[in-house]
Amino acid sequence: MMAIPQWRKLVDHIQGVPEGVYETNAPGKGYNNRTPFGKQFGADGQAWCVMFDWDMYADAALEHLVPKVVNVTTFSNWARARGQWSLYPSVGAWVNLHGGKHTELVVGFDDTHVRTKGGNTIPEGAVDDGQGYGVYSHRTERSSPGVVGYFAPRFEDGCPPTADPNDPRGGTASASWLWPGTVLPAVELSVAASDVVYGARNIAVRTVQAALAKEVGLDYAAAPGTFGPRTKGAVAAFQRKLGLIGADADGVFGRFSLTELGRRQGFTVLGLSFFDGRQPTPGSDGGPAPDAAPAAHPPTAVGHSAIPLAQVTFGHVKDGSATAAAKEACGILGVPQTHWLPGILVAARRESSYLFNAVNTWDSNAVGPLRSDGHPRGCSRGLMQVVPGTFAEYHQPGTSNGIYDGVANVCAAMNYVMGRYGVYRDGSNLAGRVCQFDPHRGPCGY
């Protein structure tokens, strides 16, 4: 089955947002710009039309393609400076309306009109200058003097339908594209088990969050699509609802809890082999124990699992290839190398000069009793200069407990930046979230 393009997932999501009033109407004061969209963006109580645009991209795990700003003129200038400005509509574009007073997202167009949907707006037919109170759709003449132009984001998997004969992204002009009217094709009513782990941010997590909202009342308005502490707590609550107790209700999906959630809420679970890397006890939430012990470095992983600090070992290892270690770590975590590999190599060069046995004996971490390598316990060690406490907390099941082991060290660092900084599993926002992994910015701690 052909993959659904990013722009189509985005517009399906936008069209799935119910139209209506979203602002709080304070007694005696009226509407006050306080909405779930402002709360999600982090600037509630301000004009929120640009926030709505950004939130829609964030919900689709595409916010790395667009600037996080609250001003129409600012994003317009940002787009012009990057060659992403057009006088023609394209699907997913941010339209500048009324001289920078308002913006909405393009969800379709024909030869005479552009169809948009936006926030901080009012119903069709009313004069809209950006002071509205809800989410509504509109049809505007493309030649209208109120249309200043369009910010056309560069989607990573191809150009969306566009009316621009000289599209800055290389797209081919179309006479029209109208949304077919079906929110999220049937293929989207499924989640991959590997996509719904702590720290992940994607559409699958949002599907699960919506299901957990119905089952246990999860409020995920502040972080839709992000598997953080609140979602983990809701998973644990659902597990308890299923009768699971103790370690089986830890907020980490197992085969039973995830498939049962899907059965109740109408989505299917793909990639159940993801759970085969575990060695749970029979009858636990992880499913039956595997017939054989996993390989030393299994091809996929369930997510990090803390080990006691006392189990971390400090024996030196033979130096090896940082590239090979990074590639194997990506395989173990089941993530693509596209963004992870170059980012890891940048950080490894800065942190350890690619040396497996590197140790930092001078910074504030260099305290504690001496370990078998002759250095204080707290020292940063290995390719990625991970401190023992972090290595233990973010240890990857199936990898060595040795902190100098290149693969184990890189896996722990990857789990850490996903958990600590919200790096996506595909690594697409790694450089943006953690400057130590970004070749275009100077070194910094992480």
Short mmCIF file of C-alpha atoms in Angstrom, two decimals:
data_model
loop_
_atom_site.label_atom_id
_atom_site.label_comp_id
_atom_site.label_asym_id
_atom_site.label_seq_id
_atom_site.Cartn_x
_atom_site.Cartn_y
_atom_site.Cartn_z
CA MET A 1 0.00 0.00 0.00
CA MET A 2 1.35 3.41 -0.95
CA ALA A 3 2.43 5.63 1.95
CA ILE A 4 0.18 8.60 2.67
CA PRO A 5 2.08 11.86 2.05
CA GLN A 6 2.74 14.23 4.92
CA TRP A 7 0.63 17.01 3.41
CA ARG A 8 -2.38 14.69 3.12
CA LYS A 9 -2.08 13.55 6.73
CA LEU A 10 -1.90 17.20 7.71
CA VAL A 11 -4.98 18.33 5.79
CA ASP A 12 -6.97 15.32 6.98
CA HIS A 13 -6.15 16.31 10.54
CA ILE A 14 -7.04 19.96 9.97
CA GLN A 15 -10.38 18.99 8.47
CA GLY A 16 -11.02 16.69 11.41
CA VAL A 17 -10.97 19.57 13.91
CA PRO A 18 -14.64 20.39 14.68
CA GLU A 19 -15.76 23.89 13.75
CA GLY A 20 -17.17 26.08 16.47
CA VAL A 21 -16.35 28.41 19.36
CA TYR A 22 -13.14 27.59 21.25
CA GLU A 23 -12.39 30.74 23.26
CA THR A 24 -13.39 31.06 26.90
CA ASN A 25 -16.18 33.58 27.40
CA ALA A 26 -15.38 35.24 30.73
CA PRO A 27 -18.44 36.65 32.57
CA GLY A 28 -18.57 40.40 32.19
CA LYS A 29 -15.48 40.46 29.97
CA GLY A 30 -16.36 38.45 26.88
CA TYR A 31 -14.11 36.25 24.81
CA ASN A 32 -10.51 36.31 26.03
CA ASN A 33 -8.32 34.39 23.53
CA ARG A 34 -7.92 31.47 25.93
CA THR A 35 -8.17 28.21 23.97
CA PRO A 36 -6.75 24.67 23.89
CA PHE A 37 -4.65 25.82 20.92
CA GLY A 38 -3.02 28.65 22.85
CA LYS A 39 -2.39 26.30 25.75
CA GLN A 40 -0.76 23.76 23.44
CA PHE A 41 1.42 26.45 21.84
CA GLY A 42 2.46 27.86 25.21
CA ALA A 43 1.13 31.43 24.84
CA ASP A 44 -2.51 31.20 25.89
CA GLY A 45 -4.48 34.42 26.10
CA GLN A 46 -3.00 36.01 22.97
CA ALA A 47 -4.32 36.24 19.40
CA TRP A 48 -4.06 32.64 18.26
CA CYS A 49 -4.51 32.37 14.48
CA VAL A 50 -0.80 31.63 13.92
CA MET A 51 -0.77 29.33 16.94
CA PHE A 52 -3.53 27.27 15.33
CA ASP A 53 -1.45 26.88 12.15
CA TRP A 54 1.59 25.76 14.15
CA ASP A 55 -0.46 23.42 16.37
CA MET A 56 -1.85 21.63 13.32
CA TYR A 57 1.67 20.95 12.09
CA ALA A 58 2.73 19.86 15.59
CA ASP A 59 -0.20 17.45 15.81
CA ALA A 60 1.04 15.85 12.59
CA ALA A 61 4.64 15.76 13.94
CA LEU A 62 5.67 18.32 11.30
CA GLU A 63 6.44 21.37 13.43
CA HIS A 64 10.12 21.14 12.53
CA LEU A 65 9.12 22.36 9.04
CA VAL A 66 7.65 25.66 10.25
CA PRO A 67 8.67 28.50 12.59
CA LYS A 68 7.14 28.74 16.06
CA VAL A 69 6.02 32.36 15.97
CA VAL A 70 2.85 34.27 16.86
CA ASN A 71 2.95 36.97 14.19
CA VAL A 72 1.78 36.70 10.57
CA THR A 73 4.35 39.17 9.24
CA THR A 74 7.13 37.33 11.04
CA PHE A 75 6.36 33.96 9.44
CA SER A 76 5.88 35.66 6.07
CA ASN A 77 9.34 37.22 6.26
CA TRP A 78 10.76 33.89 7.47
CA ALA A 79 9.29 32.20 4.40
CA ARG A 80 10.56 34.86 2.00
CA ALA A 81 14.08 34.59 3.39
CA ARG A 82 14.07 30.83 2.79
CA GLY A 83 12.54 30.75 -0.67
CA GLN A 84 9.23 29.38 0.61
CA TRP A 85 6.97 32.27 -0.36
CA SER A 86 4.40 32.10 -3.16
CA LEU A 87 1.60 34.19 -4.61
CA TYR A 88 -0.33 31.00 -5.36
CA PRO A 89 -2.11 28.62 -2.98
CA SER A 90 -0.88 25.13 -2.21
CA VAL A 91 -2.25 22.53 0.17
CA GLY A 92 -0.96 23.05 3.71
CA ALA A 93 0.26 26.61 3.03
CA TRP A 94 -0.14 29.40 5.59
CA VAL A 95 -1.98 32.29 3.93
CA ASN A 96 -1.26 35.90 4.91
CA LEU A 97 -4.61 37.71 5.01
CA HIS A 98 -5.54 41.37 5.41
CA GLY A 99 -2.00 42.74 5.42
CA GLY A 100 -0.74 40.42 8.15
CA LYS A 101 -3.76 40.66 10.42
CA HIS A 102 -4.82 37.04 10.05
CA THR A 103 -3.76 33.63 8.76
CA GLU A 104 -5.41 30.31 7.94
CA LEU A 105 -4.28 27.01 6.43
CA VAL A 106 -5.00 26.09 2.82
CA VAL A 107 -7.05 22.90 2.56
CA GLY A 108 -7.92 23.18 -1.15
CA PHE A 109 -8.20 25.44 -4.17
CA ASP A 110 -9.68 25.75 -7.66
CA ASP A 111 -9.07 28.20 -10.49
CA THR A 112 -10.90 31.06 -8.75
CA HIS A 113 -11.03 30.34 -5.01
CA VAL A 114 -8.80 29.21 -2.17
CA ARG A 115 -10.35 27.14 0.60
CA THR A 116 -8.94 27.62 4.07
CA LYS A 117 -9.55 26.68 7.68
CA GLY A 118 -8.23 28.57 10.66
CA GLY A 119 -8.44 29.58 14.27
CA ASN A 120 -9.16 32.92 15.95
CA THR A 121 -11.76 33.42 13.24
CA ILE A 122 -15.51 33.66 12.65
CA PRO A 123 -18.02 31.80 10.48
CA GLU A 124 -18.19 32.01 6.69
CA GLY A 125 -19.83 35.20 5.47
CA ALA A 126 -18.67 37.43 8.31
CA VAL A 127 -15.91 40.00 7.87
CA ASP A 128 -12.81 38.47 9.41
CA ASP A 129 -9.92 40.63 10.58
CA GLY A 130 -8.36 38.06 12.90
CA GLN A 131 -10.44 38.85 15.96
CA GLY A 132 -12.68 35.79 15.93
CA TYR A 133 -13.39 33.32 18.68
CA GLY A 134 -13.46 29.91 17.00
CA VAL A 135 -12.31 27.53 14.27
CA TYR A 136 -14.08 27.88 10.91
CA SER A 137 -13.64 27.22 7.19
CA HIS A 138 -13.75 29.86 4.48
CA ARG A 139 -13.75 30.20 0.69
CA THR A 140 -11.96 33.30 -0.57
CA GLU A 141 -11.38 34.57 -4.11
CA ARG A 142 -7.74 34.06 -5.01
CA SER A 143 -7.67 37.54 -6.59
CA SER A 144 -9.03 39.18 -3.43
CA PRO A 145 -6.92 42.17 -2.28
CA GLY A 146 -7.07 40.63 1.20
CA VAL A 147 -4.81 37.76 0.10
CA VAL A 148 -1.21 38.92 0.51
CA GLY A 149 0.50 35.60 -0.30
CA TYR A 150 1.37 32.16 1.00
CA PHE A 151 4.08 30.51 3.09
CA ALA A 152 4.61 27.13 1.39
CA PRO A 153 6.43 24.72 3.76
CA ARG A 154 8.82 22.16 2.25
CA PHE A 155 7.40 18.73 3.04
CA GLU A 156 10.05 16.03 3.28
CA ASP A 157 8.34 13.44 1.08
CA GLY A 158 7.27 15.58 -1.87
CA CYS A 159 5.44 18.71 -2.93
CA PRO A 160 1.70 18.99 -2.21
CA PRO A 161 -0.85 20.06 -4.83
CA THR A 162 -0.04 23.64 -5.84
CA ALA A 163 -1.37 26.28 -8.21
CA ASP A 164 2.06 27.90 -8.58
CA PRO A 165 3.51 27.48 -12.10
CA ASN A 166 6.94 28.24 -10.62
CA ASP A 167 6.59 26.57 -7.26
CA PRO A 168 9.75 27.25 -5.17
CA ARG A 169 9.78 23.60 -4.10
CA GLY A 170 9.66 22.26 -7.65
CA GLY A 171 6.02 21.20 -7.66
CA THR A 172 3.89 20.89 -10.79
CA ALA A 173 1.00 23.34 -11.03
CA SER A 174 -2.54 21.94 -10.83
CA ALA A 175 -5.81 23.60 -11.77
CA SER A 176 -7.42 22.51 -8.53
CA TRP A 177 -7.31 20.19 -5.55
CA LEU A 178 -10.35 19.74 -3.34
CA TRP A 179 -10.31 17.72 -0.17
CA PRO A 180 -12.27 14.50 -0.80
CA GLY A 181 -14.05 14.73 2.52
CA THR A 182 -12.80 11.67 4.39
CA VAL A 183 -10.84 12.32 7.56
CA LEU A 184 -7.90 9.95 7.93
CA PRO A 185 -8.05 7.10 5.41
CA ALA A 186 -8.70 3.65 6.81
CA VAL A 187 -5.01 2.79 6.76
CA GLU A 188 -4.48 5.45 9.41
CA LEU A 189 -6.74 3.58 11.85
CA SER A 190 -3.72 1.57 12.87
CA VAL A 191 -0.64 2.16 14.98
CA ALA A 192 2.77 0.53 14.94
CA ALA A 193 3.75 -0.87 18.33
CA SER A 194 7.21 0.68 18.00
CA ASP A 195 5.67 4.17 17.59
CA VAL A 196 3.86 4.29 20.95
CA VAL A 197 6.72 4.28 23.43
CA TYR A 198 7.74 6.88 25.98
CA GLY A 199 9.28 9.94 24.35
CA ALA A 200 7.74 9.29 20.91
CA ARG A 201 5.91 12.03 19.05
CA ASN A 202 3.83 11.09 16.04
CA ILE A 203 0.32 10.52 14.70
CA ALA A 204 0.17 7.03 16.25
CA VAL A 205 0.57 8.51 19.73
CA ARG A 206 -2.29 10.90 19.04
CA THR A 207 -4.49 7.97 17.99
CA VAL A 208 -3.66 6.21 21.25
CA GLN A 209 -4.22 9.39 23.27
CA ALA A 210 -7.69 9.81 21.78
CA ALA A 211 -8.46 6.21 22.72
CA LEU A 212 -7.14 6.71 26.27
CA ALA A 213 -9.25 9.88 26.59
CA LYS A 214 -12.34 7.75 26.07
CA GLU A 215 -11.17 4.91 28.29
CA VAL A 216 -9.65 6.72 31.28
CA GLY A 217 -10.27 10.44 30.67
CA LEU A 218 -6.78 11.45 29.50
CA ASP A 219 -6.54 15.20 28.84
CA TYR A 220 -3.85 15.52 26.18
CA ALA A 221 -4.66 19.02 24.90
CA ALA A 222 -1.31 20.39 26.11
CA ALA A 223 0.75 17.83 24.19
CA PRO A 224 -1.17 16.04 21.45
CA GLY A 225 0.94 13.39 19.76
CA THR A 226 3.61 13.38 22.48
CA PHE A 227 4.04 10.30 24.70
CA GLY A 228 5.05 12.00 27.93
CA PRO A 229 4.40 11.48 31.65
CA ARG A 230 0.67 12.23 31.43
CA THR A 231 0.13 9.70 28.64
CA LYS A 232 2.24 7.14 30.48
CA GLY A 233 0.04 7.62 33.54
CA ALA A 234 -3.06 7.10 31.41
CA VAL A 235 -1.62 3.88 29.98
CA ALA A 236 -1.02 2.67 33.54
CA ALA A 237 -4.60 3.59 34.47
CA PHE A 238 -5.90 1.64 31.47
CA GLN A 239 -3.74 -1.33 32.41
CA ARG A 240 -5.22 -1.27 35.91
CA LYS A 241 -8.68 -1.04 34.34
CA LEU A 242 -7.85 -4.31 32.57
CA GLY A 243 -7.03 -5.89 35.92
CA LEU A 244 -3.25 -5.72 35.65
CA ILE A 245 -1.31 -4.94 38.80
CA GLY A 246 2.23 -4.20 39.94
CA ALA A 247 4.90 -4.14 37.24
CA ASP A 248 2.30 -5.10 34.64
CA ALA A 249 0.62 -1.69 35.12
CA ASP A 250 3.72 0.45 34.65
CA GLY A 251 2.48 2.67 31.83
CA VAL A 252 4.53 0.83 29.20
CA PHE A 253 2.36 -0.78 26.55
CA GLY A 254 2.58 -4.54 26.23
CA ARG A 255 1.03 -6.75 23.62
CA PHE A 256 -2.16 -7.30 25.60
CA SER A 257 -2.87 -3.73 26.73
CA LEU A 258 -2.17 -2.14 23.34
CA THR A 259 -4.17 -4.62 21.29
CA GLU A 260 -7.04 -4.48 23.79
CA LEU A 261 -7.10 -0.68 23.60
CA GLY A 262 -7.23 -0.98 19.83
CA ARG A 263 -10.02 -3.54 19.96
CA ARG A 264 -12.12 -1.30 22.18
CA GLN A 265 -11.47 1.93 20.30
CA GLY A 266 -11.33 0.77 16.70
CA PHE A 267 -7.69 0.72 15.61
CA THR A 268 -5.42 -2.18 14.77
CA VAL A 269 -1.88 -2.71 16.02
CA LEU A 270 0.88 -3.39 13.52
CA GLY A 271 4.35 -4.74 14.20
CA LEU A 272 3.55 -6.95 17.17
CA SER A 273 6.99 -8.54 16.76
CA PHE A 274 8.21 -5.38 18.50
CA PHE A 275 7.28 -7.05 21.78
CA ASP A 276 9.32 -10.16 21.07
CA GLY A 277 12.48 -8.55 22.41
CA ARG A 278 11.07 -8.75 25.93
CA GLN A 279 11.45 -11.66 28.29
CA PRO A 280 8.35 -11.21 30.47
CA THR A 281 7.02 -13.79 32.80
CA PRO A 282 4.23 -15.95 31.37
CA GLY A 283 0.87 -14.26 31.64
CA SER A 284 2.30 -10.76 32.07
CA ASP A 285 1.20 -7.81 29.98
CA GLY A 286 4.11 -8.36 27.62
CA GLY A 287 2.60 -11.64 26.41
CA PRO A 288 4.14 -15.09 26.55
CA ALA A 289 7.87 -15.37 27.11
CA PRO A 290 9.85 -15.90 23.89
CA ASP A 291 10.99 -19.43 23.14
CA ALA A 292 14.64 -18.43 23.02
CA ALA A 293 16.73 -15.75 24.64
CA PRO A 294 17.22 -12.68 22.44
CA ALA A 295 20.47 -12.02 20.66
CA ALA A 296 23.09 -9.90 22.42
CA HIS A 297 21.89 -6.94 20.36
CA PRO A 298 18.31 -7.71 19.22
CA PRO A 299 17.19 -6.12 15.92
CA THR A 300 14.45 -4.09 17.58
CA ALA A 301 13.87 -2.93 21.12
CA VAL A 302 11.01 -2.25 23.45
CA GLY A 303 12.36 1.02 24.80
CA HIS A 304 14.81 1.74 27.56
CA SER A 305 14.57 -0.07 30.88
CA ALA A 306 16.51 1.15 33.89
CA ILE A 307 19.06 -1.06 35.56
CA PRO A 308 20.44 -0.55 39.08
CA LEU A 309 23.42 1.76 39.13
CA ALA A 310 25.37 -0.98 40.87
CA GLN A 311 25.05 -3.14 37.76
CA VAL A 312 26.93 -0.68 35.54
CA THR A 313 30.40 -2.03 34.77
CA PHE A 314 33.54 -0.04 33.96
CA GLY A 315 35.87 -2.37 32.10
CA HIS A 316 37.69 -0.83 29.15
CA VAL A 317 36.96 -2.16 25.66
CA LYS A 318 38.83 -2.36 22.39
CA ASP A 319 38.33 0.82 20.38
CA GLY A 320 36.13 0.39 17.34
CA SER A 321 34.21 2.27 14.69
CA ALA A 322 31.88 4.99 15.96
CA THR A 323 29.96 4.75 12.69
CA ALA A 324 29.44 1.02 13.09
CA ALA A 325 28.33 1.47 16.71
CA ALA A 326 25.86 4.20 15.72
CA LYS A 327 24.40 2.10 12.91
CA GLU A 328 23.97 -0.90 15.21
CA ALA A 329 22.32 1.29 17.86
CA CYS A 330 19.84 2.57 15.27
CA GLY A 331 19.05 -1.03 14.35
CA ILE A 332 18.49 -2.02 17.95
CA LEU A 333 16.12 0.88 18.59
CA GLY A 334 14.39 0.26 15.27
CA VAL A 335 14.88 3.83 14.04
CA PRO A 336 16.08 5.16 10.66
CA GLN A 337 19.68 6.28 10.29
CA THR A 338 18.84 9.31 8.14
CA HIS A 339 18.99 11.91 10.91
CA TRP A 340 20.37 9.85 13.78
CA LEU A 341 23.64 8.72 12.20
CA PRO A 342 25.04 12.14 11.21
CA GLY A 343 23.86 13.66 14.49
CA ILE A 344 25.46 10.94 16.61
CA LEU A 345 28.75 11.26 14.75
CA VAL A 346 28.80 15.03 15.30
CA ALA A 347 28.17 14.57 19.03
CA ALA A 348 30.66 11.68 19.33
CA ARG A 349 33.40 13.77 17.72
CA ARG A 350 32.71 16.63 20.10
CA GLU A 351 32.23 14.50 23.19
CA SER A 352 34.98 11.88 22.88
CA SER A 353 36.87 12.33 19.60
CA TYR A 354 35.30 8.96 18.67
CA LEU A 355 37.16 7.17 21.52
CA PHE A 356 35.24 4.31 23.15
CA ASN A 357 37.24 4.57 26.41
CA ALA A 358 37.14 8.36 26.77
CA VAL A 359 36.53 9.65 30.31
CA ASN A 360 36.09 13.17 31.68
CA THR A 361 37.89 13.56 35.01
CA TRP A 362 37.66 17.32 35.42
CA ASP A 363 34.04 18.54 35.32
CA SER A 364 31.49 18.61 38.15
CA ASN A 365 30.41 14.99 37.48
CA ALA A 366 33.84 13.63 38.41
CA VAL A 367 32.96 12.70 41.99
CA GLY A 368 32.27 9.55 43.94
CA PRO A 369 34.21 6.41 44.83
CA LEU A 370 36.72 5.09 42.33
CA ARG A 371 35.51 2.39 39.97
CA SER A 372 37.48 -0.45 38.40
CA ASP A 373 38.72 1.86 35.62
CA GLY A 374 40.45 4.01 38.25
CA HIS A 375 38.14 7.01 37.94
CA PRO A 376 35.37 8.47 40.15
CA ARG A 377 32.00 6.85 39.63
CA GLY A 378 30.26 10.01 38.42
CA CYS A 379 32.60 10.73 35.50
CA SER A 380 31.18 11.01 31.98
CA ARG A 381 32.38 8.07 29.92
CA GLY A 382 32.40 6.52 26.49
CA LEU A 383 31.66 7.65 22.95
CA MET A 384 28.78 9.91 23.98
CA GLN A 385 30.19 10.84 27.41
CA VAL A 386 27.24 9.45 29.34
CA VAL A 387 27.37 9.62 33.14
CA PRO A 388 26.75 6.28 34.90
CA GLY A 389 23.44 7.41 36.39
CA THR A 390 22.07 8.33 32.97
CA PHE A 391 23.50 5.15 31.45
CA ALA A 392 21.67 3.09 34.08
CA GLU A 393 18.39 5.00 33.79
CA TYR A 394 18.28 4.90 29.98
CA HIS A 395 19.92 1.52 29.48
CA GLN A 396 18.76 -0.37 26.42
CA PRO A 397 17.62 -3.96 27.11
CA GLY A 398 19.82 -6.53 25.41
CA THR A 399 22.92 -4.32 25.30
CA SER A 400 25.96 -4.55 27.55
CA ASN A 401 25.97 -3.13 31.07
CA GLY A 402 29.46 -1.85 30.29
CA ILE A 403 29.44 1.91 29.98
CA TYR A 404 32.40 1.85 27.59
CA ASP A 405 30.64 -0.51 25.18
CA GLY A 406 30.13 1.65 22.10
CA VAL A 407 26.69 0.33 21.15
CA ALA A 408 25.32 0.37 24.70
CA ASN A 409 26.69 3.88 25.25
CA VAL A 410 25.10 5.24 22.06
CA CYS A 411 21.77 3.52 22.78
CA ALA A 412 21.61 5.08 26.24
CA ALA A 413 22.41 8.51 24.78
CA MET A 414 19.68 8.13 22.14
CA ASN A 415 17.11 7.06 24.74
CA TYR A 416 18.16 9.99 26.91
CA VAL A 417 17.69 12.69 24.25
CA MET A 418 14.33 11.21 23.27
CA GLY A 419 13.16 11.21 26.88
CA ARG A 420 14.78 14.45 28.01
CA TYR A 421 14.44 16.67 24.95
CA GLY A 422 11.49 15.17 23.08
CA VAL A 423 13.54 14.05 20.08
CA TYR A 424 11.33 12.06 17.71
CA ARG A 425 12.01 8.39 17.10
CA ASP A 426 12.85 9.14 13.48
CA GLY A 427 15.41 11.71 14.67
CA SER A 428 14.07 14.40 12.33
CA ASN A 429 14.23 17.08 15.05
CA LEU A 430 17.46 15.86 16.68
CA ALA A 431 19.66 18.72 15.48
CA GLY A 432 16.98 21.26 16.29
CA ARG A 433 16.37 20.02 19.82
CA VAL A 434 19.96 19.25 20.91
CA CYS A 435 22.65 21.59 19.57
CA GLN A 436 25.48 19.17 20.42
CA PHE A 437 24.15 16.97 17.59
CA ASP A 438 23.85 19.88 15.13
CA PRO A 439 26.83 20.49 12.81
CA HIS A 440 25.60 24.02 12.10
CA ARG A 441 25.80 25.16 15.73
CA GLY A 442 28.66 25.24 18.14
CA PRO A 443 29.30 22.58 20.79
CA CYS A 444 27.18 22.62 23.93
CA GLY A 445 26.28 20.23 26.72
CA TYR A 446 23.40 17.82 26.42
#
